[in-house]
PDB file of C-alpha atoms in Angstrom:
ATOM      1  CA  MET A   1     126.960-101.206 -51.579  1.00 58.00           C
ATOM      2  CA  ASN A   2     125.835-104.716 -52.579  1.00 70.00           C
ATOM      3  CA  ASP A   3     126.708-104.197 -56.234  1.00 67.00           C
ATOM      4  CA  LYS A   4     130.330-103.517 -55.250  1.00 85.00           C
ATOM      5  CA  ILE A   5     130.769-106.681 -53.207  1.00 94.00           C
ATOM      6  CA  LYS A   6     132.464-109.640 -54.855  1.00 96.00           C
ATOM      7  CA  PHE A   7     130.583-112.680 -53.608  1.00 98.00           C
ATOM      8  CA  VAL A   8     132.377-116.013 -53.914  1.00 98.00           C
ATOM      9  CA  LEU A   9     130.727-119.359 -53.232  1.00 98.00           C
ATOM     10  CA  ALA A  10     133.228-121.963 -52.049  1.00 98.00           C
ATOM     11  CA  SER A  11     131.288-124.842 -53.560  1.00 95.00           C
ATOM     12  CA  ASN A  12     130.680-126.365 -56.963  1.00 92.00           C
ATOM     13  CA  SER A  13     127.417-127.932 -55.797  1.00 93.00           C
ATOM     14  CA  PRO A  14     124.602-127.232 -58.282  1.00 94.00           C
ATOM     15  CA  ARG A  15     122.154-127.094 -55.380  1.00 94.00           C
ATOM     16  CA  ARG A  16     124.126-124.470 -53.460  1.00 97.00           C
ATOM     17  CA  LYS A  17     124.654-122.402 -56.593  1.00 97.00           C
ATOM     18  CA  GLN A  18     120.932-122.477 -57.298  1.00 97.00           C
ATOM     19  CA  LEU A  19     120.025-121.493 -53.742  1.00 98.00           C
ATOM     20  CA  PHE A  20     122.588-118.709 -53.462  1.00 98.00           C
ATOM     21  CA  GLY A  21     121.375-117.389 -56.786  1.00 98.00           C
ATOM     22  CA  LEU A  22     117.978-116.671 -55.206  1.00 98.00           C
ATOM     23  CA  SER A  23     119.560-113.591 -53.620  1.00 97.00           C
ATOM     24  CA  GLY A  24     119.905-111.804 -56.935  1.00 96.00           C
ATOM     25  CA  TRP A  25     123.587-111.163 -56.202  1.00 97.00           C
ATOM     26  CA  GLU A  26     126.164-111.813 -58.882  1.00 96.00           C
ATOM     27  CA  PHE A  27     128.733-114.294 -57.641  1.00 97.00           C
ATOM     28  CA  SER A  28     131.587-116.483 -58.761  1.00 97.00           C
ATOM     29  CA  VAL A  29     132.379-120.046 -57.773  1.00 97.00           C
ATOM     30  CA  LEU A  30     135.691-121.378 -56.509  1.00 97.00           C
ATOM     31  CA  ALA A  31     135.387-124.998 -55.473  1.00 93.00           C
ATOM     32  CA  ALA A  32     137.149-125.885 -52.238  1.00 94.00           C
ATOM     33  CA  ASP A  33     138.891-129.242 -51.979  1.00 91.00           C
ATOM     34  CA  VAL A  34     139.020-130.249 -48.324  1.00 95.00           C
ATOM     35  CA  ASP A  35     139.255-133.556 -46.496  1.00 94.00           C
ATOM     36  CA  GLU A  36     135.770-134.321 -45.160  1.00 92.00           C
ATOM     37  CA  THR A  37     136.814-137.144 -42.850  1.00 93.00           C
ATOM     38  CA  PRO A  38     135.382-136.566 -39.353  1.00 94.00           C
ATOM     39  CA  PHE A  39     137.828-136.369 -36.473  1.00 95.00           C
ATOM     40  CA  GLU A  40     137.644-139.111 -33.886  1.00 94.00           C
ATOM     41  CA  HIS A  41     134.771-138.421 -31.461  1.00 93.00           C
ATOM     42  CA  GLU A  42     133.890-135.201 -33.338  1.00 96.00           C
ATOM     43  CA  VAL A  43     130.289-134.149 -32.720  1.00 96.00           C
ATOM     44  CA  PRO A  44     128.122-133.173 -35.717  1.00 96.00           C
ATOM     45  CA  ARG A  45     127.951-129.464 -34.825  1.00 96.00           C
ATOM     46  CA  ASP A  46     131.727-129.136 -34.673  1.00 97.00           C
ATOM     47  CA  TYR A  47     132.141-131.244 -37.807  1.00 97.00           C
ATOM     48  CA  VAL A  48     129.983-129.165 -40.168  1.00 97.00           C
ATOM     49  CA  ILE A  49     131.206-125.834 -38.799  1.00 98.00           C
ATOM     50  CA  ARG A  50     134.827-126.942 -39.115  1.00 98.00           C
ATOM     51  CA  LEU A  51     134.331-127.982 -42.730  1.00 97.00           C
ATOM     52  CA  ALA A  52     132.393-124.836 -43.637  1.00 98.00           C
ATOM     53  CA  GLN A  53     135.235-122.735 -42.232  1.00 98.00           C
ATOM     54  CA  ALA A  54     137.831-124.895 -43.966  1.00 98.00           C
ATOM     55  CA  LYS A  55     136.089-124.467 -47.321  1.00 98.00           C
ATOM     56  CA  ALA A  56     135.919-120.690 -46.972  1.00 98.00           C
ATOM     57  CA  SER A  57     139.556-120.493 -45.886  1.00 97.00           C
ATOM     58  CA  ALA A  58     140.755-122.900 -48.596  1.00 97.00           C
ATOM     59  CA  ILE A  59     139.849-120.548 -51.436  1.00 96.00           C
ATOM     60  CA  GLN A  60     140.850-117.289 -49.747  1.00 96.00           C
ATOM     61  CA  ALA A  61     144.209-117.150 -51.516  1.00 94.00           C
ATOM     62  CA  ARG A  62     142.486-117.563 -54.901  1.00 95.00           C
ATOM     63  CA  ALA A  63     139.830-114.907 -54.284  1.00 96.00           C
ATOM     64  CA  ASP A  64     140.155-111.135 -54.351  1.00 94.00           C
ATOM     65  CA  ALA A  65     141.316-109.621 -51.079  1.00 91.00           C
ATOM     66  CA  ASP A  66     137.984-107.844 -50.542  1.00 93.00           C
ATOM     67  CA  ALA A  67     135.786-110.798 -51.534  1.00 97.00           C
ATOM     68  CA  LEU A  68     132.951-112.088 -49.380  1.00 98.00           C
ATOM     69  CA  ILE A  69     133.389-115.855 -49.278  1.00 98.00           C
ATOM     70  CA  ILE A  70     130.618-118.297 -48.353  1.00 98.00           C
ATOM     71  CA  GLY A  71     131.474-121.823 -47.252  1.00 98.00           C
ATOM     72  CA  SER A  72     128.925-124.443 -46.279  1.00 97.00           C
ATOM     73  CA  ASP A  73     128.838-128.080 -45.261  1.00 96.00           C
ATOM     74  CA  THR A  74     125.874-130.380 -44.739  1.00 95.00           C
ATOM     75  CA  THR A  75     125.642-133.791 -43.139  1.00 96.00           C
ATOM     76  CA  VAL A  76     122.957-136.228 -42.091  1.00 97.00           C
ATOM     77  CA  VAL A  77     122.965-137.271 -38.441  1.00 98.00           C
ATOM     78  CA  ASP A  78     121.165-140.299 -37.051  1.00 97.00           C
ATOM     79  CA  GLY A  79     121.442-140.249 -33.280  1.00 93.00           C
ATOM     80  CA  ARG A  80     125.156-139.545 -32.862  1.00 88.00           C
ATOM     81  CA  GLU A  81     126.187-141.142 -36.148  1.00 94.00           C
ATOM     82  CA  ILE A  82     127.366-138.872 -38.957  1.00 96.00           C
ATOM     83  CA  LEU A  83     126.199-140.228 -42.304  1.00 96.00           C
ATOM     84  CA  GLY A  84     128.366-138.822 -45.057  1.00 92.00           C
ATOM     85  CA  LYS A  85     128.324-139.659 -48.731  1.00 93.00           C
ATOM     86  CA  PRO A  86     128.045-143.398 -49.412  1.00 97.00           C
ATOM     87  CA  VAL A  87     131.201-145.147 -50.561  1.00 96.00           C
ATOM     88  CA  ASP A  88     129.295-147.547 -52.826  1.00 98.00           C
ATOM     89  CA  GLU A  89     125.789-148.794 -53.608  1.00 98.00           C
ATOM     90  CA  ALA A  90     125.782-151.178 -50.647  1.00 98.00           C
ATOM     91  CA  ASP A  91     126.576-148.285 -48.325  1.00 98.00           C
ATOM     92  CA  ALA A  92     123.793-146.192 -49.888  1.00 98.00           C
ATOM     93  CA  ARG A  93     121.371-149.070 -49.409  1.00 98.00           C
ATOM     94  CA  ARG A  94     122.394-149.412 -45.751  1.00 98.00           C
ATOM     95  CA  MET A  95     121.858-145.706 -45.063  1.00 98.00           C
ATOM     96  CA  LEU A  96     118.483-145.551 -46.778  1.00 98.00           C
ATOM     97  CA  LYS A  97     117.229-148.566 -44.861  1.00 98.00           C
ATOM     98  CA  GLN A  98     118.576-147.131 -41.611  1.00 98.00           C
ATOM     99  CA  LEU A  99     116.748-143.818 -42.111  1.00 98.00           C
ATOM    100  CA  ARG A 100     113.481-145.294 -43.415  1.00 98.00           C
ATOM    101  CA  GLY A 101     110.349-144.506 -41.415  1.00 97.00           C
ATOM    102  CA  ARG A 102     112.259-142.528 -38.778  1.00 96.00           C
ATOM    103  CA  THR A 103     113.254-138.951 -38.003  1.00 97.00           C
ATOM    104  CA  HIS A 104     116.880-137.868 -38.205  1.00 98.00           C
ATOM    105  CA  GLN A 105     118.628-134.497 -38.260  1.00 97.00           C
ATOM    106  CA  VAL A 106     120.378-132.568 -40.999  1.00 97.00           C
ATOM    107  CA  TYR A 107     123.160-130.255 -39.825  1.00 97.00           C
ATOM    108  CA  THR A 108     124.394-127.459 -42.075  1.00 97.00           C
ATOM    109  CA  GLY A 109     127.264-125.226 -41.038  1.00 97.00           C
ATOM    110  CA  VAL A 110     127.706-121.875 -42.781  1.00 98.00           C
ATOM    111  CA  ALA A 111     130.893-119.825 -42.670  1.00 98.00           C
ATOM    112  CA  ILE A 112     131.286-116.354 -44.149  1.00 98.00           C
ATOM    113  CA  LEU A 113     134.750-114.881 -44.503  1.00 98.00           C
ATOM    114  CA  TYR A 114     134.643-111.106 -45.016  1.00 96.00           C
ATOM    115  CA  ARG A 115     137.003-108.278 -44.080  1.00 90.00           C
ATOM    116  CA  LYS A 116     139.213-110.783 -42.261  1.00 91.00           C
ATOM    117  CA  ASN A 117     136.278-111.795 -40.046  1.00 95.00           C
ATOM    118  CA  MET A 118     134.941-115.356 -39.970  1.00 97.00           C
ATOM    119  CA  LEU A 119     131.216-115.559 -39.175  1.00 97.00           C
ATOM    120  CA  ILE A 120     129.577-118.905 -38.441  1.00 97.00           C
ATOM    121  CA  ASP A 121     126.044-120.162 -38.122  1.00 97.00           C
ATOM    122  CA  LEU A 122     124.394-123.533 -37.794  1.00 97.00           C
ATOM    123  CA  SER A 123     121.126-124.962 -39.040  1.00 96.00           C
ATOM    124  CA  ILE A 124     119.711-128.150 -37.485  1.00 96.00           C
ATOM    125  CA  ILE A 125     116.570-129.598 -39.033  1.00 96.00           C
ATOM    126  CA  ASP A 126     114.449-132.570 -38.003  1.00 97.00           C
ATOM    127  CA  VAL A 127     113.722-134.675 -41.097  1.00 97.00           C
ATOM    128  CA  PRO A 128     111.029-137.384 -40.933  1.00 97.00           C
ATOM    129  CA  MET A 129     111.425-140.029 -43.619  1.00 98.00           C
ATOM    130  CA  ARG A 130     108.527-141.902 -45.096  1.00 97.00           C
ATOM    131  CA  ASP A 131     108.306-145.707 -45.020  1.00 97.00           C
ATOM    132  CA  TYR A 132     109.509-146.286 -48.589  1.00 98.00           C
ATOM    133  CA  SER A 133     109.880-149.839 -49.866  1.00 98.00           C
ATOM    134  CA  ASP A 134     112.974-151.887 -50.706  1.00 98.00           C
ATOM    135  CA  ALA A 135     111.967-151.700 -54.361  1.00 98.00           C
ATOM    136  CA  GLU A 136     111.909-147.902 -54.177  1.00 98.00           C
ATOM    137  CA  ILE A 137     115.382-147.935 -52.617  1.00 98.00           C
ATOM    138  CA  GLU A 138     116.737-150.087 -55.443  1.00 98.00           C
ATOM    139  CA  ALA A 139     115.146-147.937 -58.130  1.00 98.00           C
ATOM    140  CA  TYR A 140     116.559-144.803 -56.518  1.00 98.00           C
ATOM    141  CA  ILE A 141     120.060-146.260 -56.231  1.00 98.00           C
ATOM    142  CA  GLN A 142     119.973-147.119 -59.923  1.00 97.00           C
ATOM    143  CA  THR A 143     119.508-143.430 -60.758  1.00 97.00           C
ATOM    144  CA  GLY A 144     122.939-142.737 -59.262  1.00 97.00           C
ATOM    145  CA  ASP A 145     121.525-139.797 -57.315  1.00 97.00           C
ATOM    146  CA  PRO A 146     122.400-141.063 -53.799  1.00 97.00           C
ATOM    147  CA  MET A 147     126.106-141.397 -54.451  1.00 96.00           C
ATOM    148  CA  ASP A 148     127.123-137.758 -53.925  1.00 93.00           C
ATOM    149  CA  LYS A 149     124.634-136.984 -51.157  1.00 94.00           C
ATOM    150  CA  ALA A 150     125.148-137.088 -47.402  1.00 94.00           C
ATOM    151  CA  GLY A 151     122.851-139.767 -46.041  1.00 97.00           C
ATOM    152  CA  ALA A 152     122.428-141.127 -49.587  1.00 98.00           C
ATOM    153  CA  TYR A 153     119.370-139.071 -50.467  1.00 97.00           C
ATOM    154  CA  ALA A 154     118.199-135.773 -51.900  1.00 95.00           C
ATOM    155  CA  ILE A 155     115.041-134.301 -50.414  1.00 95.00           C
ATOM    156  CA  GLN A 156     114.212-132.703 -53.761  1.00 92.00           C
ATOM    157  CA  HIS A 157     114.376-135.863 -55.898  1.00 94.00           C
ATOM    158  CA  PRO A 158     111.105-135.802 -57.886  1.00 93.00           C
ATOM    159  CA  GLU A 159     110.495-139.552 -58.058  1.00 96.00           C
ATOM    160  CA  PHE A 160     111.878-140.878 -54.778  1.00 97.00           C
ATOM    161  CA  GLN A 161     110.608-138.048 -52.527  1.00 95.00           C
ATOM    162  CA  PRO A 162     111.981-139.660 -49.355  1.00 97.00           C
ATOM    163  CA  VAL A 163     110.715-137.130 -46.800  1.00 95.00           C
ATOM    164  CA  SER A 164     107.178-137.442 -45.473  1.00 89.00           C
ATOM    165  CA  SER A 165     106.830-133.837 -44.263  1.00 89.00           C
ATOM    166  CA  LEU A 166     109.081-131.023 -43.141  1.00 93.00           C
ATOM    167  CA  GLU A 167     108.592-128.214 -40.650  1.00 90.00           C
ATOM    168  CA  GLY A 168     112.079-126.733 -40.912  1.00 92.00           C
ATOM    169  CA  CYS A 169     114.212-125.129 -43.614  1.00 95.00           C
ATOM    170  CA  ARG A 170     114.084-127.153 -46.823  1.00 96.00           C
ATOM    171  CA  ALA A 171     116.992-125.186 -48.298  1.00 97.00           C
ATOM    172  CA  GLY A 172     119.075-126.178 -45.270  1.00 96.00           C
ATOM    173  CA  VAL A 173     118.485-129.842 -46.015  1.00 96.00           C
ATOM    174  CA  MET A 174     119.595-129.175 -49.600  1.00 96.00           C
ATOM    175  CA  GLY A 175     122.844-127.586 -48.436  1.00 95.00           C
ATOM    176  CA  LEU A 176     122.528-123.818 -47.999  1.00 97.00           C
ATOM    177  CA  PRO A 177     120.003-122.257 -45.575  1.00 97.00           C
ATOM    178  CA  MET A 178     119.707-118.854 -47.235  1.00 98.00           C
ATOM    179  CA  CYS A 179     117.790-117.179 -44.399  1.00 97.00           C
ATOM    180  CA  HIS A 180     120.732-117.974 -42.129  1.00 97.00           C
ATOM    181  CA  VAL A 181     123.078-116.394 -44.689  1.00 98.00           C
ATOM    182  CA  LEU A 182     120.940-113.242 -44.820  1.00 97.00           C
ATOM    183  CA  ARG A 183     120.838-113.030 -41.024  1.00 97.00           C
ATOM    184  CA  MET A 184     124.615-113.342 -40.835  1.00 97.00           C
ATOM    185  CA  LEU A 185     125.067-110.439 -43.269  1.00 97.00           C
ATOM    186  CA  LYS A 186     122.693-108.025 -41.525  1.00 95.00           C
ATOM    187  CA  PRO A 187     125.447-106.423 -39.398  1.00 93.00           C
ATOM    188  CA  TYR A 188     127.142-105.374 -42.638  1.00 94.00           C
ATOM    189  CA  ASP A 189     123.913-103.908 -44.072  1.00 95.00           C
ATOM    190  CA  ILE A 190     124.173-106.357 -46.948  1.00 96.00           C
ATOM    191  CA  VAL A 191     120.711-107.180 -48.240  1.00 95.00           C
ATOM    192  CA  PRO A 192     119.545-109.309 -51.172  1.00 96.00           C
ATOM    193  CA  PHE A 193     118.192-107.919 -54.424  1.00 95.00           C
ATOM    194  CA  ALA A 194     115.237-110.314 -54.251  1.00 96.00           C
ATOM    195  CA  ASP A 195     112.678-111.634 -51.779  1.00 97.00           C
ATOM    196  CA  VAL A 196     114.659-114.734 -50.877  1.00 97.00           C
ATOM    197  CA  PRO A 197     112.033-116.510 -48.717  1.00 97.00           C
ATOM    198  CA  ALA A 198     109.383-116.099 -51.425  1.00 97.00           C
ATOM    199  CA  ALA A 199     111.777-117.175 -54.168  1.00 97.00           C
ATOM    200  CA  CYS A 200     112.922-120.166 -52.126  1.00 97.00           C
ATOM    201  CA  GLN A 201     109.380-121.352 -51.467  1.00 96.00           C
ATOM    202  CA  SER A 202     108.453-120.901 -55.119  1.00 96.00           C
ATOM    203  CA  LEU A 203     111.477-122.844 -56.319  1.00 95.00           C
ATOM    204  CA  LEU A 204     111.173-125.667 -53.794  1.00 93.00           C
ATOM    205  CA  LYS A 205     107.375-125.748 -53.817  1.00 91.00           C
ATOM    206  CA  TYR A 206     106.690-125.648 -50.105  1.00 91.00           C
ATOM    207  CA  ASP A 207     105.271-123.353 -47.456  1.00 93.00           C
ATOM    208  CA  CYS A 208     108.085-122.336 -45.097  1.00 94.00           C
ATOM    209  CA  LYS A 209     107.021-121.657 -41.513  1.00 91.00           C
ATOM    210  CA  VAL A 210     110.413-120.782 -40.073  1.00 95.00           C
ATOM    211  CA  SER A 211     111.940-118.091 -42.315  1.00 95.00           C
ATOM    212  CA  PRO A 212     110.456-115.117 -40.371  1.00 95.00           C
ATOM    213  CA  MET A 213     111.827-116.506 -37.098  1.00 94.00           C
ATOM    214  CA  ILE A 214     115.269-117.188 -38.579  1.00 95.00           C
ATOM    215  CA  LEU A 215     115.537-113.733 -40.154  1.00 95.00           C
ATOM    216  CA  SER A 216     114.426-112.023 -36.961  1.00 91.00           C
ATOM    217  CA  GLY A 217     116.879-113.996 -34.856  1.00 85.00           C
ATOM    218  CA  ASN A 218     114.124-115.683 -32.841  1.00 76.00           C
ATOM    219  CA  LEU A 219     115.092-119.105 -34.176  1.00 66.00           C
ATOM    220  CA  SER A 220     118.756-119.899 -33.874  1.00 57.00           C
ATOM    221  CA  THR A 221     120.278-123.369 -33.786  1.00 56.00           C
ATOM    222  CA  GLY A 222     123.848-122.282 -33.226  1.00 47.00           C
ATOM    223  CA  ASN A 223     126.079-119.305 -33.649  1.00 39.00           C
TER     224      ASN A 223
END
């Protein structure tokens, strides 16, 4: 059945494309252009789920009628503050200093549109940041990497390496928690062509403790 499904990723993010590719499924990409401005008083959970749904819905008219569309949105949350992409270098510097040496959360909403049904799931991950220096912040900003990242950082950046340790889903912090995607597709008997947890850990070079619990449904941060 899987080889007959037309998977469409509603994102042009290189990170999401790389992570979704771990499944072994062939897929196409249709980038969704949606306004990512939070609503007034919108809580992080509602914000990322709304945008994930909006991205999936935005490309529906351009995709085949029987396509399975995956939309996702990720944001950094410090307390109740949503930290989106920085508007300039000063904003990136502010965010990085704000997050330094503390633990914040990364919220990722996933929406799957298939057979006229919209499925949603939510990943929430505690992310402890190391106590990096001002000089490290400046060097990282000069790479340009923070400017298209929520919270002004990428967990996978090889030089900056802002996160001290991580117990949760590293792929979720990067933008697409693949074990959540697989769990969402179980009711349709849609399974990957590859061992996604093993491939994810090999690619991201870490030992994941939570994938068995997510896949079994024993760890759920929203549905």
